[in-house]
PDB file of C-alpha atoms in Angstrom:
ATOM      1  CA  MET A   1      -3.703  33.275  15.677  1.00  0.00           C
ATOM      2  CA  GLU A   2      -8.230  34.411  14.967  1.00  0.00           C
ATOM      3  CA  ARG A   3      -8.464  31.909  12.306  1.00  0.00           C
ATOM      4  CA  ALA A   4      -7.383  29.385  14.827  1.00  0.00           C
ATOM      5  CA  ASN A   5      -9.400  30.119  17.815  1.00  0.00           C
ATOM      6  CA  SER A   6     -12.596  30.249  15.891  1.00  0.00           C
ATOM      7  CA  ARG A   7     -12.074  26.214  15.095  1.00  0.00           C
ATOM      8  CA  SER A   8     -12.966  23.597  16.358  1.00  0.00           C
ATOM      9  CA  LEU A   9     -11.144  22.555  19.661  1.00  0.00           C
ATOM     10  CA  GLY A  10     -10.940  19.293  17.944  1.00  0.00           C
ATOM     11  CA  ASP A  11      -8.942  20.393  14.595  1.00  0.00           C
ATOM     12  CA  PHE A  12      -5.980  18.403  14.070  1.00  0.00           C
ATOM     13  CA  PHE A  13      -2.364  19.995  12.579  1.00  0.00           C
ATOM     14  CA  LEU A  14      -0.851  18.672  10.367  1.00  0.00           C
ATOM     15  CA  LEU A  15       2.429  19.798  10.520  1.00  0.00           C
ATOM     16  CA  GLY A  16       3.741  18.192   6.664  1.00  0.00           C
ATOM     17  CA  VAL A  17       6.890  20.155   5.968  1.00  0.00           C
ATOM     18  CA  SER A  18       5.238  22.930   6.976  1.00  0.00           C
ATOM     19  CA  GLU A  19       8.995  24.240   9.203  1.00  0.00           C
ATOM     20  CA  ARG A  20      10.521  24.307   5.245  1.00  0.00           C
ATOM     21  CA  ASP A  21       7.551  26.435   3.235  1.00  0.00           C
ATOM     22  CA  GLN A  22      10.467  26.566   0.632  1.00  0.00           C
ATOM     23  CA  LEU A  23       9.353  22.531  -0.387  1.00  0.00           C
ATOM     24  CA  GLU A  24       5.943  23.150   0.029  1.00  0.00           C
ATOM     25  CA  MET A  25       5.633  24.044  -3.735  1.00  0.00           C
ATOM     26  CA  ILE A  26       8.361  21.726  -5.131  1.00  0.00           C
ATOM     27  CA  PHE A  27       6.306  18.634  -2.438  1.00  0.00           C
ATOM     28  CA  PHE A  28       3.014  19.613  -4.041  1.00  0.00           C
ATOM     29  CA  VAL A  29       3.713  19.446  -7.610  1.00  0.00           C
ATOM     30  CA  ILE A  30       5.825  15.327  -7.050  1.00  0.00           C
ATOM     31  CA  ILE A  31       2.590  14.347  -5.114  1.00  0.00           C
ATOM     32  CA  LEU A  32      -0.127  15.540  -7.356  1.00  0.00           C
ATOM     33  CA  PHE A  33       2.406  14.060 -10.683  1.00  0.00           C
ATOM     34  CA  SER A  34       2.326  10.687  -8.244  1.00  0.00           C
ATOM     35  CA  TYR A  35      -1.469  10.383  -7.409  1.00  0.00           C
ATOM     36  CA  LEU A  36      -2.719  11.079 -10.646  1.00  0.00           C
ATOM     37  CA  LEU A  37       0.024   8.171 -11.996  1.00  0.00           C
ATOM     38  CA  THR A  38      -1.473   6.260  -9.616  1.00  0.00           C
ATOM     39  CA  LEU A  39      -5.277   6.665 -10.641  1.00  0.00           C
ATOM     40  CA  ILE A  40      -4.166   6.361 -14.191  1.00  0.00           C
ATOM     41  CA  GLY A  41      -2.727   3.348 -13.481  1.00  0.00           C
ATOM     42  CA  ASN A  42      -3.724   1.235 -11.304  1.00  0.00           C
ATOM     43  CA  SER A  43      -6.959   2.419 -13.246  1.00  0.00           C
ATOM     44  CA  THR A  44      -5.765   1.118 -16.554  1.00  0.00           C
ATOM     45  CA  ILE A  45      -4.722  -2.878 -15.001  1.00  0.00           C
ATOM     46  CA  ILE A  46      -8.183  -2.397 -13.102  1.00  0.00           C
ATOM     47  CA  LEU A  47     -10.725  -1.776 -16.442  1.00  0.00           C
ATOM     48  CA  LEU A  48      -7.206  -4.174 -19.008  1.00  0.00           C
ATOM     49  CA  SER A  49      -8.472  -7.392 -16.008  1.00  0.00           C
ATOM     50  CA  SER A  50     -12.284  -6.983 -16.577  1.00  0.00           C
ATOM     51  CA  LEU A  51     -12.591  -6.175 -19.964  1.00  0.00           C
ATOM     52  CA  ASP A  52     -10.296  -9.118 -21.459  1.00  0.00           C
ATOM     53  CA  VAL A  53     -10.659 -12.115 -21.607  1.00  0.00           C
ATOM     54  CA  GLN A  54      -6.747 -13.310 -21.561  1.00  0.00           C
ATOM     55  CA  LEU A  55      -6.555 -11.563 -18.045  1.00  0.00           C
ATOM     56  CA  HIS A  56      -9.316 -13.381 -16.170  1.00  0.00           C
ATOM     57  CA  THR A  57      -7.057 -15.516 -14.786  1.00  0.00           C
ATOM     58  CA  PRO A  58      -6.355 -15.614 -10.357  1.00  0.00           C
ATOM     59  CA  MET A  59      -2.990 -13.976 -11.295  1.00  0.00           C
ATOM     60  CA  TYR A  60      -4.925 -10.886 -12.952  1.00  0.00           C
ATOM     61  CA  PHE A  61      -7.898 -10.909 -10.500  1.00  0.00           C
ATOM     62  CA  PHE A  62      -5.011 -10.416  -7.167  1.00  0.00           C
ATOM     63  CA  LEU A  63      -3.148  -7.598  -9.086  1.00  0.00           C
ATOM     64  CA  SER A  64      -7.250  -6.078  -9.745  1.00  0.00           C
ATOM     65  CA  ASN A  65      -7.626  -6.076  -6.305  1.00  0.00           C
ATOM     66  CA  LEU A  66      -4.173  -4.886  -5.283  1.00  0.00           C
ATOM     67  CA  SER A  67      -4.452  -1.795  -7.711  1.00  0.00           C
ATOM     68  CA  SER A  68      -8.390  -1.096  -6.298  1.00  0.00           C
ATOM     69  CA  LEU A  69      -6.494  -1.847  -2.931  1.00  0.00           C
ATOM     70  CA  ASP A  70      -3.219   1.196  -3.806  1.00  0.00           C
ATOM     71  CA  LEU A  71      -6.342   3.705  -5.264  1.00  0.00           C
ATOM     72  CA  ALA A  72      -8.099   3.381  -1.696  1.00  0.00           C
ATOM     73  CA  PHE A  73      -4.820   3.081  -0.010  1.00  0.00           C
ATOM     74  CA  THR A  74      -3.492   6.761  -1.861  1.00  0.00           C
ATOM     75  CA  THR A  75      -6.990   8.939  -1.775  1.00  0.00           C
ATOM     76  CA  SER A  76      -7.315   8.363   1.190  1.00  0.00           C
ATOM     77  CA  SER A  77      -4.502  10.320   2.191  1.00  0.00           C
ATOM     78  CA  VAL A  78      -3.186  11.930  -0.785  1.00  0.00           C
ATOM     79  CA  PRO A  79      -5.937  14.810  -1.762  1.00  0.00           C
ATOM     80  CA  GLN A  80      -5.746  15.795   2.518  1.00  0.00           C
ATOM     81  CA  MET A  81      -1.746  16.222   1.795  1.00  0.00           C
ATOM     82  CA  LEU A  82      -2.443  18.173  -1.167  1.00  0.00           C
ATOM     83  CA  ILE A  83      -4.423  20.807   0.846  1.00  0.00           C
ATOM     84  CA  ASN A  84      -2.262  21.213   3.423  1.00  0.00           C
ATOM     85  CA  LEU A  85       0.197  22.284   0.914  1.00  0.00           C
ATOM     86  CA  TRP A  86      -1.209  23.571  -1.022  1.00  0.00           C
ATOM     87  CA  GLY A  87      -2.187  26.511   1.254  1.00  0.00           C
ATOM     88  CA  SER A  88      -1.326  28.091   5.232  1.00  0.00           C
ATOM     89  CA  ASP A  89      -4.082  26.192   6.332  1.00  0.00           C
ATOM     90  CA  LYS A  90      -3.209  22.726   8.223  1.00  0.00           C
ATOM     91  CA  THR A  91      -5.814  21.871   9.860  1.00  0.00           C
ATOM     92  CA  ILE A  92      -7.805  18.440   9.640  1.00  0.00           C
ATOM     93  CA  SER A  93     -11.612  17.309  11.604  1.00  0.00           C
ATOM     94  CA  TYR A  94     -11.540  15.324  14.300  1.00  0.00           C
ATOM     95  CA  GLY A  95     -13.094  13.265  12.341  1.00  0.00           C
ATOM     96  CA  GLY A  96     -10.977  13.433   9.663  1.00  0.00           C
ATOM     97  CA  CYS A  97      -8.519  12.526  11.260  1.00  0.00           C
ATOM     98  CA  VAL A  98      -9.875   9.510  12.656  1.00  0.00           C
ATOM     99  CA  THR A  99     -11.400   8.089   9.367  1.00  0.00           C
ATOM    100  CA  GLN A 100      -7.961   8.310   7.651  1.00  0.00           C
ATOM    101  CA  LEU A 101      -6.079   6.470  10.367  1.00  0.00           C
ATOM    102  CA  TYR A 102      -8.928   4.578   9.949  1.00  0.00           C
ATOM    103  CA  VAL A 103      -8.502   3.273   7.252  1.00  0.00           C
ATOM    104  CA  PHE A 104      -5.376   3.688   6.413  1.00  0.00           C
ATOM    105  CA  LEU A 105      -3.739   1.180   8.893  1.00  0.00           C
ATOM    106  CA  TRP A 106      -7.160  -1.309   7.172  1.00  0.00           C
ATOM    107  CA  LEU A 107      -6.533  -0.843   3.750  1.00  0.00           C
ATOM    108  CA  GLY A 108      -2.638  -0.783   5.107  1.00  0.00           C
ATOM    109  CA  ALA A 109      -3.141  -4.234   6.944  1.00  0.00           C
ATOM    110  CA  THR A 110      -4.975  -5.734   3.504  1.00  0.00           C
ATOM    111  CA  GLU A 111      -1.749  -5.109   1.535  1.00  0.00           C
ATOM    112  CA  CYS A 112       0.019  -7.215   3.694  1.00  0.00           C
ATOM    113  CA  ILE A 113      -1.954  -9.895   3.880  1.00  0.00           C
ATOM    114  CA  LEU A 114      -2.860  -9.976  -0.123  1.00  0.00           C
ATOM    115  CA  LEU A 115       0.334  -9.440  -1.374  1.00  0.00           C
ATOM    116  CA  VAL A 116       1.424 -13.118   0.595  1.00  0.00           C
ATOM    117  CA  VAL A 117      -2.228 -14.274  -1.329  1.00  0.00           C
ATOM    118  CA  MET A 118      -0.255 -13.492  -4.935  1.00  0.00           C
ATOM    119  CA  ALA A 119       3.467 -14.806  -3.401  1.00  0.00           C
ATOM    120  CA  PHE A 120       0.933 -18.701  -2.645  1.00  0.00           C
ATOM    121  CA  ASP A 121      -0.473 -17.946  -5.965  1.00  0.00           C
ATOM    122  CA  ARG A 122       3.244 -17.649  -7.751  1.00  0.00           C
ATOM    123  CA  TYR A 123       4.355 -20.534  -5.567  1.00  0.00           C
ATOM    124  CA  VAL A 124       1.241 -22.502  -6.324  1.00  0.00           C
ATOM    125  CA  ALA A 125       1.917 -21.788 -10.922  1.00  0.00           C
ATOM    126  CA  VAL A 126       5.562 -22.723 -10.409  1.00  0.00           C
ATOM    127  CA  CYS A 127       6.062 -25.623  -7.710  1.00  0.00           C
ATOM    128  CA  ARG A 128       2.640 -27.065  -8.848  1.00  0.00           C
ATOM    129  CA  PRO A 129       2.073 -26.069 -12.311  1.00  0.00           C
ATOM    130  CA  LEU A 130      -0.605 -29.286 -13.163  1.00  0.00           C
ATOM    131  CA  HIS A 131      -2.231 -28.693 -10.298  1.00  0.00           C
ATOM    132  CA  TYR A 132      -3.114 -24.778 -10.506  1.00  0.00           C
ATOM    133  CA  ALA A 133      -5.851 -24.539 -11.766  1.00  0.00           C
ATOM    134  CA  THR A 134      -7.673 -26.827  -9.327  1.00  0.00           C
ATOM    135  CA  ILE A 135      -6.503 -25.358  -6.655  1.00  0.00           C
ATOM    136  CA  VAL A 136      -6.909 -22.281  -7.072  1.00  0.00           C
ATOM    137  CA  ASN A 137     -10.339 -21.982  -8.209  1.00  0.00           C
ATOM    138  CA  PRO A 138     -12.198 -19.410  -9.196  1.00  0.00           C
ATOM    139  CA  ARG A 139     -13.806 -20.141  -5.576  1.00  0.00           C
ATOM    140  CA  LEU A 140     -10.995 -19.878  -3.584  1.00  0.00           C
ATOM    141  CA  CYS A 141      -9.769 -17.181  -5.078  1.00  0.00           C
ATOM    142  CA  TRP A 142     -12.456 -14.716  -3.681  1.00  0.00           C
ATOM    143  CA  LEU A 143     -12.164 -16.648  -0.453  1.00  0.00           C
ATOM    144  CA  LEU A 144      -8.783 -15.224   0.211  1.00  0.00           C
ATOM    145  CA  ALA A 145      -9.075 -12.036  -1.302  1.00  0.00           C
ATOM    146  CA  ALA A 146     -12.230 -11.213   1.331  1.00  0.00           C
ATOM    147  CA  ILE A 147      -9.484 -13.308   3.979  1.00  0.00           C
ATOM    148  CA  ALA A 148      -7.060 -10.097   3.301  1.00  0.00           C
ATOM    149  CA  TRP A 149      -9.612  -7.133   3.165  1.00  0.00           C
ATOM    150  CA  PHE A 150     -11.693  -8.498   5.912  1.00  0.00           C
ATOM    151  CA  GLY A 151      -8.263  -8.964   8.589  1.00  0.00           C
ATOM    152  CA  GLY A 152      -7.170  -5.246   7.789  1.00  0.00           C
ATOM    153  CA  LEU A 153     -10.134  -4.317   8.740  1.00  0.00           C
ATOM    154  CA  GLY A 154     -10.613  -6.115  11.934  1.00  0.00           C
ATOM    155  CA  ASN A 155      -6.637  -5.294  12.460  1.00  0.00           C
ATOM    156  CA  SER A 156      -7.434  -1.717  11.830  1.00  0.00           C
ATOM    157  CA  VAL A 157     -10.559  -1.475  14.744  1.00  0.00           C
ATOM    158  CA  ILE A 158      -8.590  -3.182  17.022  1.00  0.00           C
ATOM    159  CA  LEU A 159      -5.410  -0.896  17.087  1.00  0.00           C
ATOM    160  CA  SER A 160      -6.700   2.171  15.623  1.00  0.00           C
ATOM    161  CA  THR A 161      -9.554   2.080  18.498  1.00  0.00           C
ATOM    162  CA  PHE A 162      -6.622   1.607  21.505  1.00  0.00           C
ATOM    163  CA  THR A 163      -4.629   4.532  19.908  1.00  0.00           C
ATOM    164  CA  LEU A 164      -7.381   7.173  20.022  1.00  0.00           C
ATOM    165  CA  GLN A 165      -7.578   5.766  23.830  1.00  0.00           C
ATOM    166  CA  LEU A 166      -4.232   7.550  24.398  1.00  0.00           C
ATOM    167  CA  PRO A 167      -4.304  10.938  26.012  1.00  0.00           C
ATOM    168  CA  LEU A 168      -3.275  13.840  24.666  1.00  0.00           C
ATOM    169  CA  CYS A 169      -0.986  16.816  25.541  1.00  0.00           C
ATOM    170  CA  GLY A 170      -2.696  19.613  25.178  1.00  0.00           C
ATOM    171  CA  HIS A 171      -1.798  20.294  21.518  1.00  0.00           C
ATOM    172  CA  ARG A 172      -2.754  18.073  18.729  1.00  0.00           C
ATOM    173  CA  ARG A 173      -0.202  19.315  16.211  1.00  0.00           C
ATOM    174  CA  VAL A 174       0.739  16.006  13.943  1.00  0.00           C
ATOM    175  CA  ASP A 175       4.415  15.890  13.225  1.00  0.00           C
ATOM    176  CA  ASN A 176       3.145  13.651   9.870  1.00  0.00           C
ATOM    177  CA  PHE A 177       1.649  14.427   6.275  1.00  0.00           C
ATOM    178  CA  LEU A 178      -0.691  12.445   7.785  1.00  0.00           C
ATOM    179  CA  CYS A 179      -2.630  10.585  10.852  1.00  0.00           C
ATOM    180  CA  GLU A 180      -1.456   7.261  11.488  1.00  0.00           C
ATOM    181  CA  VAL A 181      -0.922   5.465  13.833  1.00  0.00           C
ATOM    182  CA  PRO A 182       3.007   5.666  15.161  1.00  0.00           C
ATOM    183  CA  ALA A 183       2.860   9.301  14.692  1.00  0.00           C
ATOM    184  CA  MET A 184      -0.666   9.939  17.096  1.00  0.00           C
ATOM    185  CA  ILE A 185       1.348   7.718  20.042  1.00  0.00           C
ATOM    186  CA  LYS A 186       3.582  10.490  19.640  1.00  0.00           C
ATOM    187  CA  LEU A 187       0.819  13.027  20.375  1.00  0.00           C
ATOM    188  CA  ALA A 188       0.101  11.033  24.073  1.00  0.00           C
ATOM    189  CA  CYS A 189       0.615  12.464  26.865  1.00  0.00           C
ATOM    190  CA  GLY A 190       2.735  10.101  29.494  1.00  0.00           C
ATOM    191  CA  ASP A 191       3.962   6.321  28.971  1.00  0.00           C
ATOM    192  CA  THR A 192       3.007   5.154  25.730  1.00  0.00           C
ATOM    193  CA  SER A 193       4.632   1.728  26.020  1.00  0.00           C
ATOM    194  CA  LEU A 194       2.077  -0.181  26.397  1.00  0.00           C
ATOM    195  CA  ASN A 195       1.027   1.235  22.901  1.00  0.00           C
ATOM    196  CA  GLU A 196       4.231   0.528  21.956  1.00  0.00           C
ATOM    197  CA  ALA A 197       4.303  -2.800  22.696  1.00  0.00           C
ATOM    198  CA  VAL A 198       0.392  -3.576  20.760  1.00  0.00           C
ATOM    199  CA  LEU A 199       1.656  -1.465  18.318  1.00  0.00           C
ATOM    200  CA  ASN A 200       4.942  -3.798  17.244  1.00  0.00           C
ATOM    201  CA  GLY A 201       2.963  -6.957  18.293  1.00  0.00           C
ATOM    202  CA  VAL A 202       0.354  -5.400  15.489  1.00  0.00           C
ATOM    203  CA  CYS A 203       2.770  -5.170  13.036  1.00  0.00           C
ATOM    204  CA  THR A 204       4.806  -8.234  13.167  1.00  0.00           C
ATOM    205  CA  PHE A 205       1.455 -10.713  12.834  1.00  0.00           C
ATOM    206  CA  PHE A 206       1.297  -8.610   9.971  1.00  0.00           C
ATOM    207  CA  MET A 207       4.533  -7.872   8.484  1.00  0.00           C
ATOM    208  CA  ALA A 208       7.486  -9.563   9.958  1.00  0.00           C
ATOM    209  CA  ILE A 209       5.092 -12.999   9.549  1.00  0.00           C
ATOM    210  CA  PRO A 210       4.339 -12.376   6.216  1.00  0.00           C
ATOM    211  CA  LEU A 211       7.330 -11.752   5.089  1.00  0.00           C
ATOM    212  CA  SER A 212       8.086 -14.362   6.119  1.00  0.00           C
ATOM    213  CA  ILE A 213       6.660 -16.488   4.762  1.00  0.00           C
ATOM    214  CA  ILE A 214       6.543 -14.995   0.632  1.00  0.00           C
ATOM    215  CA  LEU A 215      10.139 -15.084   1.409  1.00  0.00           C
ATOM    216  CA  ILE A 216       9.867 -18.800   2.313  1.00  0.00           C
ATOM    217  CA  SER A 217       8.012 -19.152  -1.195  1.00  0.00           C
ATOM    218  CA  TYR A 218      10.630 -17.474  -2.936  1.00  0.00           C
ATOM    219  CA  CYS A 219      13.057 -19.681  -2.531  1.00  0.00           C
ATOM    220  CA  TYR A 220      10.762 -23.206  -3.001  1.00  0.00           C
ATOM    221  CA  ILE A 221      10.043 -20.750  -5.904  1.00  0.00           C
ATOM    222  CA  ALA A 222      13.822 -20.521  -7.415  1.00  0.00           C
ATOM    223  CA  GLN A 223      14.240 -23.991  -6.444  1.00  0.00           C
ATOM    224  CA  ALA A 224      12.170 -24.908  -8.717  1.00  0.00           C
ATOM    225  CA  VAL A 225      12.844 -22.775 -11.308  1.00  0.00           C
ATOM    226  CA  LEU A 226      16.489 -24.018 -11.346  1.00  0.00           C
ATOM    227  CA  LYS A 227      14.622 -27.310 -12.366  1.00  0.00           C
ATOM    228  CA  ILE A 228      13.454 -26.259 -15.371  1.00  0.00           C
ATOM    229  CA  ARG A 229      15.343 -27.658 -18.405  1.00  0.00           C
ATOM    230  CA  SER A 230      14.429 -24.362 -21.010  1.00  0.00           C
ATOM    231  CA  ALA A 231      16.157 -21.434 -20.283  1.00  0.00           C
ATOM    232  CA  GLU A 232      12.894 -19.664 -22.549  1.00  0.00           C
ATOM    233  CA  GLY A 233      10.143 -21.533 -19.410  1.00  0.00           C
ATOM    234  CA  ARG A 234      12.521 -19.993 -16.853  1.00  0.00           C
ATOM    235  CA  LYS A 235      12.518 -16.696 -18.243  1.00  0.00           C
ATOM    236  CA  LYS A 236       8.743 -17.121 -18.189  1.00  0.00           C
ATOM    237  CA  ALA A 237       8.838 -17.989 -14.291  1.00  0.00           C
ATOM    238  CA  PHE A 238      11.480 -15.420 -13.215  1.00  0.00           C
ATOM    239  CA  ASN A 239      10.073 -12.650 -14.984  1.00  0.00           C
ATOM    240  CA  THR A 240       6.124 -13.160 -13.290  1.00  0.00           C
ATOM    241  CA  CYS A 241       7.869 -13.704  -9.936  1.00  0.00           C
ATOM    242  CA  LEU A 242       9.698 -10.033 -10.293  1.00  0.00           C
ATOM    243  CA  SER A 243       7.163  -7.837 -10.537  1.00  0.00           C
ATOM    244  CA  HIS A 244       5.982  -9.288  -7.359  1.00  0.00           C
ATOM    245  CA  LEU A 245       8.621  -9.323  -5.496  1.00  0.00           C
ATOM    246  CA  VAL A 246      10.285  -6.242  -6.038  1.00  0.00           C
ATOM    247  CA  VAL A 247       6.557  -4.686  -4.983  1.00  0.00           C
ATOM    248  CA  VAL A 248       7.023  -6.750  -1.841  1.00  0.00           C
ATOM    249  CA  LEU A 249      10.663  -5.093  -1.140  1.00  0.00           C
ATOM    250  CA  LEU A 250       9.367  -1.324  -1.915  1.00  0.00           C
ATOM    251  CA  PHE A 251       6.437  -1.560   0.438  1.00  0.00           C
ATOM    252  CA  TYR A 252       7.710  -3.979   3.916  1.00  0.00           C
ATOM    253  CA  GLY A 253      11.340  -2.194   3.513  1.00  0.00           C
ATOM    254  CA  SER A 254       9.524   1.133   5.027  1.00  0.00           C
ATOM    255  CA  ALA A 255       6.217   0.337   6.408  1.00  0.00           C
ATOM    256  CA  VAL A 256       8.684  -2.035   8.759  1.00  0.00           C
ATOM    257  CA  TYR A 257      11.055   0.765   9.342  1.00  0.00           C
ATOM    258  CA  GLY A 258       7.793   2.848   9.933  1.00  0.00           C
ATOM    259  CA  TYR A 259       5.784   0.501  12.389  1.00  0.00           C
ATOM    260  CA  LEU A 260       8.571  -1.954  14.012  1.00  0.00           C
ATOM    261  CA  LEU A 261      10.796   0.875  14.989  1.00  0.00           C
ATOM    262  CA  PRO A 262       9.947   2.394  18.835  1.00  0.00           C
ATOM    263  CA  ALA A 263       7.488   5.348  17.903  1.00  0.00           C
ATOM    264  CA  LYS A 264       9.228   8.359  19.637  1.00  0.00           C
ATOM    265  CA  SER A 265      12.781   7.668  19.363  1.00  0.00           C
ATOM    266  CA  SER A 266      13.106   7.420  15.923  1.00  0.00           C
ATOM    267  CA  ASP A 267      13.957  10.119  13.423  1.00  0.00           C
ATOM    268  CA  GLN A 268      10.719  12.333  12.940  1.00  0.00           C
ATOM    269  CA  ASP A 269      12.021  13.711   9.281  1.00  0.00           C
ATOM    270  CA  GLN A 270      12.789  10.035   7.942  1.00  0.00           C
ATOM    271  CA  GLY A 271       9.555   8.898   9.671  1.00  0.00           C
ATOM    272  CA  LYS A 272       8.025  11.230   7.858  1.00  0.00           C
ATOM    273  CA  PHE A 273       9.775  10.616   4.560  1.00  0.00           C
ATOM    274  CA  ILE A 274       9.098   6.622   5.234  1.00  0.00           C
ATOM    275  CA  SER A 275       5.120   7.290   5.469  1.00  0.00           C
ATOM    276  CA  LEU A 276       5.641   9.505   2.228  1.00  0.00           C
ATOM    277  CA  PHE A 277       7.387   7.444   0.463  1.00  0.00           C
ATOM    278  CA  TYR A 278       4.159   4.165   1.478  1.00  0.00           C
ATOM    279  CA  SER A 279       1.994   6.221   1.122  1.00  0.00           C
ATOM    280  CA  VAL A 280       2.232   8.373  -2.273  1.00  0.00           C
ATOM    281  CA  VAL A 281       5.743   6.438  -4.199  1.00  0.00           C
ATOM    282  CA  THR A 282       4.447   3.360  -3.776  1.00  0.00           C
ATOM    283  CA  PRO A 283       0.781   3.089  -5.188  1.00  0.00           C
ATOM    284  CA  THR A 284       2.607   4.876  -8.040  1.00  0.00           C
ATOM    285  CA  VAL A 285       5.496   2.409  -8.945  1.00  0.00           C
ATOM    286  CA  ASN A 286       3.096  -0.991  -8.128  1.00  0.00           C
ATOM    287  CA  PRO A 287       1.486  -0.595 -11.939  1.00  0.00           C
ATOM    288  CA  LEU A 288       4.220   0.628 -13.216  1.00  0.00           C
ATOM    289  CA  ILE A 289       6.775  -2.513 -12.142  1.00  0.00           C
ATOM    290  CA  TYR A 290       4.154  -5.275 -13.433  1.00  0.00           C
ATOM    291  CA  THR A 291       3.245  -3.362 -16.939  1.00  0.00           C
ATOM    292  CA  LEU A 292       6.495  -2.735 -18.020  1.00  0.00           C
ATOM    293  CA  ARG A 293       7.928  -6.469 -18.283  1.00  0.00           C
ATOM    294  CA  ASN A 294       4.853  -7.884 -18.622  1.00  0.00           C
ATOM    295  CA  LYS A 295       3.418  -8.691 -21.742  1.00  0.00           C
ATOM    296  CA  GLU A 296       0.209 -10.042 -20.969  1.00  0.00           C
ATOM    297  CA  VAL A 297      -0.184  -6.444 -19.355  1.00  0.00           C
ATOM    298  CA  LYS A 298       0.884  -5.403 -22.744  1.00  0.00           C
ATOM    299  CA  GLY A 299      -0.759  -7.060 -25.094  1.00  0.00           C
ATOM    300  CA  ALA A 300      -3.723  -6.642 -23.529  1.00  0.00           C
ATOM    301  CA  LEU A 301      -3.414  -2.317 -23.399  1.00  0.00           C
ATOM    302  CA  ARG A 302      -2.732  -2.881 -27.547  1.00  0.00           C
ATOM    303  CA  ARG A 303      -5.800  -4.671 -28.084  1.00  0.00           C
ATOM    304  CA  LEU A 304      -7.943  -2.115 -25.964  1.00  0.00           C
ATOM    305  CA  LEU A 305      -6.855   0.521 -28.138  1.00  0.00           C
ATOM    306  CA  GLY A 306      -6.880  -1.503 -31.224  1.00  0.00           C
ATOM    307  CA  ARG A 307     -10.574  -1.532 -30.296  1.00  0.00           C
ATOM    308  CA  GLY A 308     -11.096   1.438 -29.598  1.00  0.00           C
ATOM    309  CA  ARG A 309      -9.538   2.772 -33.017  1.00  0.00           C
ATOM    310  CA  GLU A 310     -11.938   0.678 -34.275  1.00  0.00           C
ATOM    311  CA  ILE A 311     -14.339   1.643 -32.745  1.00  0.00           C
ATOM    312  CA  SER A 312     -14.185   4.835 -33.521  1.00  0.00           C
TER     313      SER A 312
END
C-alpha cells in the first residue's frame, strides 16, 4: 500500500493475468521466446531484402515494410508486458500508457492498409504479369507505403485522442496486458456508446473494408491462376499468394474480434488473449510463414551465409 500511495496518481495498473499468479512465469517465458523469434525473423527479412539484389522487387519492398512494422509493433508493447510479468510491479506511467495507446493503434492501422497494398501487388503480378513492372514501379511503391504509414497515423491520432477524453471511474486498473482502446473504454464512467460507435466506425473502415477488398482481389487471382496451363506456373502463383493470405486471415481475424465487438460486452479473458495473439503471436509467425515456403528468401539466406563463410 505504501508503494502504491507513493506513486503518481497518473500511473496505470496493467492487470494482465495478475489474478492467476501461477501463469505469469509461463506467460513470461512464452512471450520472451516469441519476442526473440520476432526480432530474429523480421530482422533477417529486412536484412535480406536490403542486401540481396534478387530481392529488390516490389513484393520484398512491401514485405520489409511489414517486417519493420512488426518489429515496432511488438517493441511498443512486449517489453512492458515482460516487466509486468516478471515482478510484482504492474504499473505503467500515464505518459507510457498514452504513448503505447497511440503507437500501438498507429502500427495496427498501418498493417491493415499495408496488407491491402500487398494484395494489390499480388493481384497485378498474377492478373497483369506483362504490365507488372510498369504499373508497380518504384515511385508507386514508395507512395503506397507512405499512404499506409500516414493513414495509420491519422487513424491513431483521431481515435486515441477521442478515447483519452473519457472520464475515468476513480481507478486506473487496465484489465489487459497493454493500453489499447477497448481496454481504456472499459475504464470510463457513464455512457460510452458514442466512443464504441466511433470505434466500430473507424475499425470498420480500417478492417472490414480492407479485408473485403483483399478477399475480392483474391477471387480475381484465383480465376487467373486456374487459367494458367502449366501446373508449375499454377503452383508458383499459388505459393506466392498463400503466405500473404494466411497472414491476412491471422491478423484480421484476431483484430476484428478484439476491436469490432462491443467494448464492454466482450468477455474479459478472451479479450486479453486476443490482444496477446495479435500483438505477440502474429508478428512472430509472419516471418516464418513468408520464409518456410519461399525459395527466393531461403536462397538469399544461403547466399548471405555463403558470403559470410568466404569472408571468415
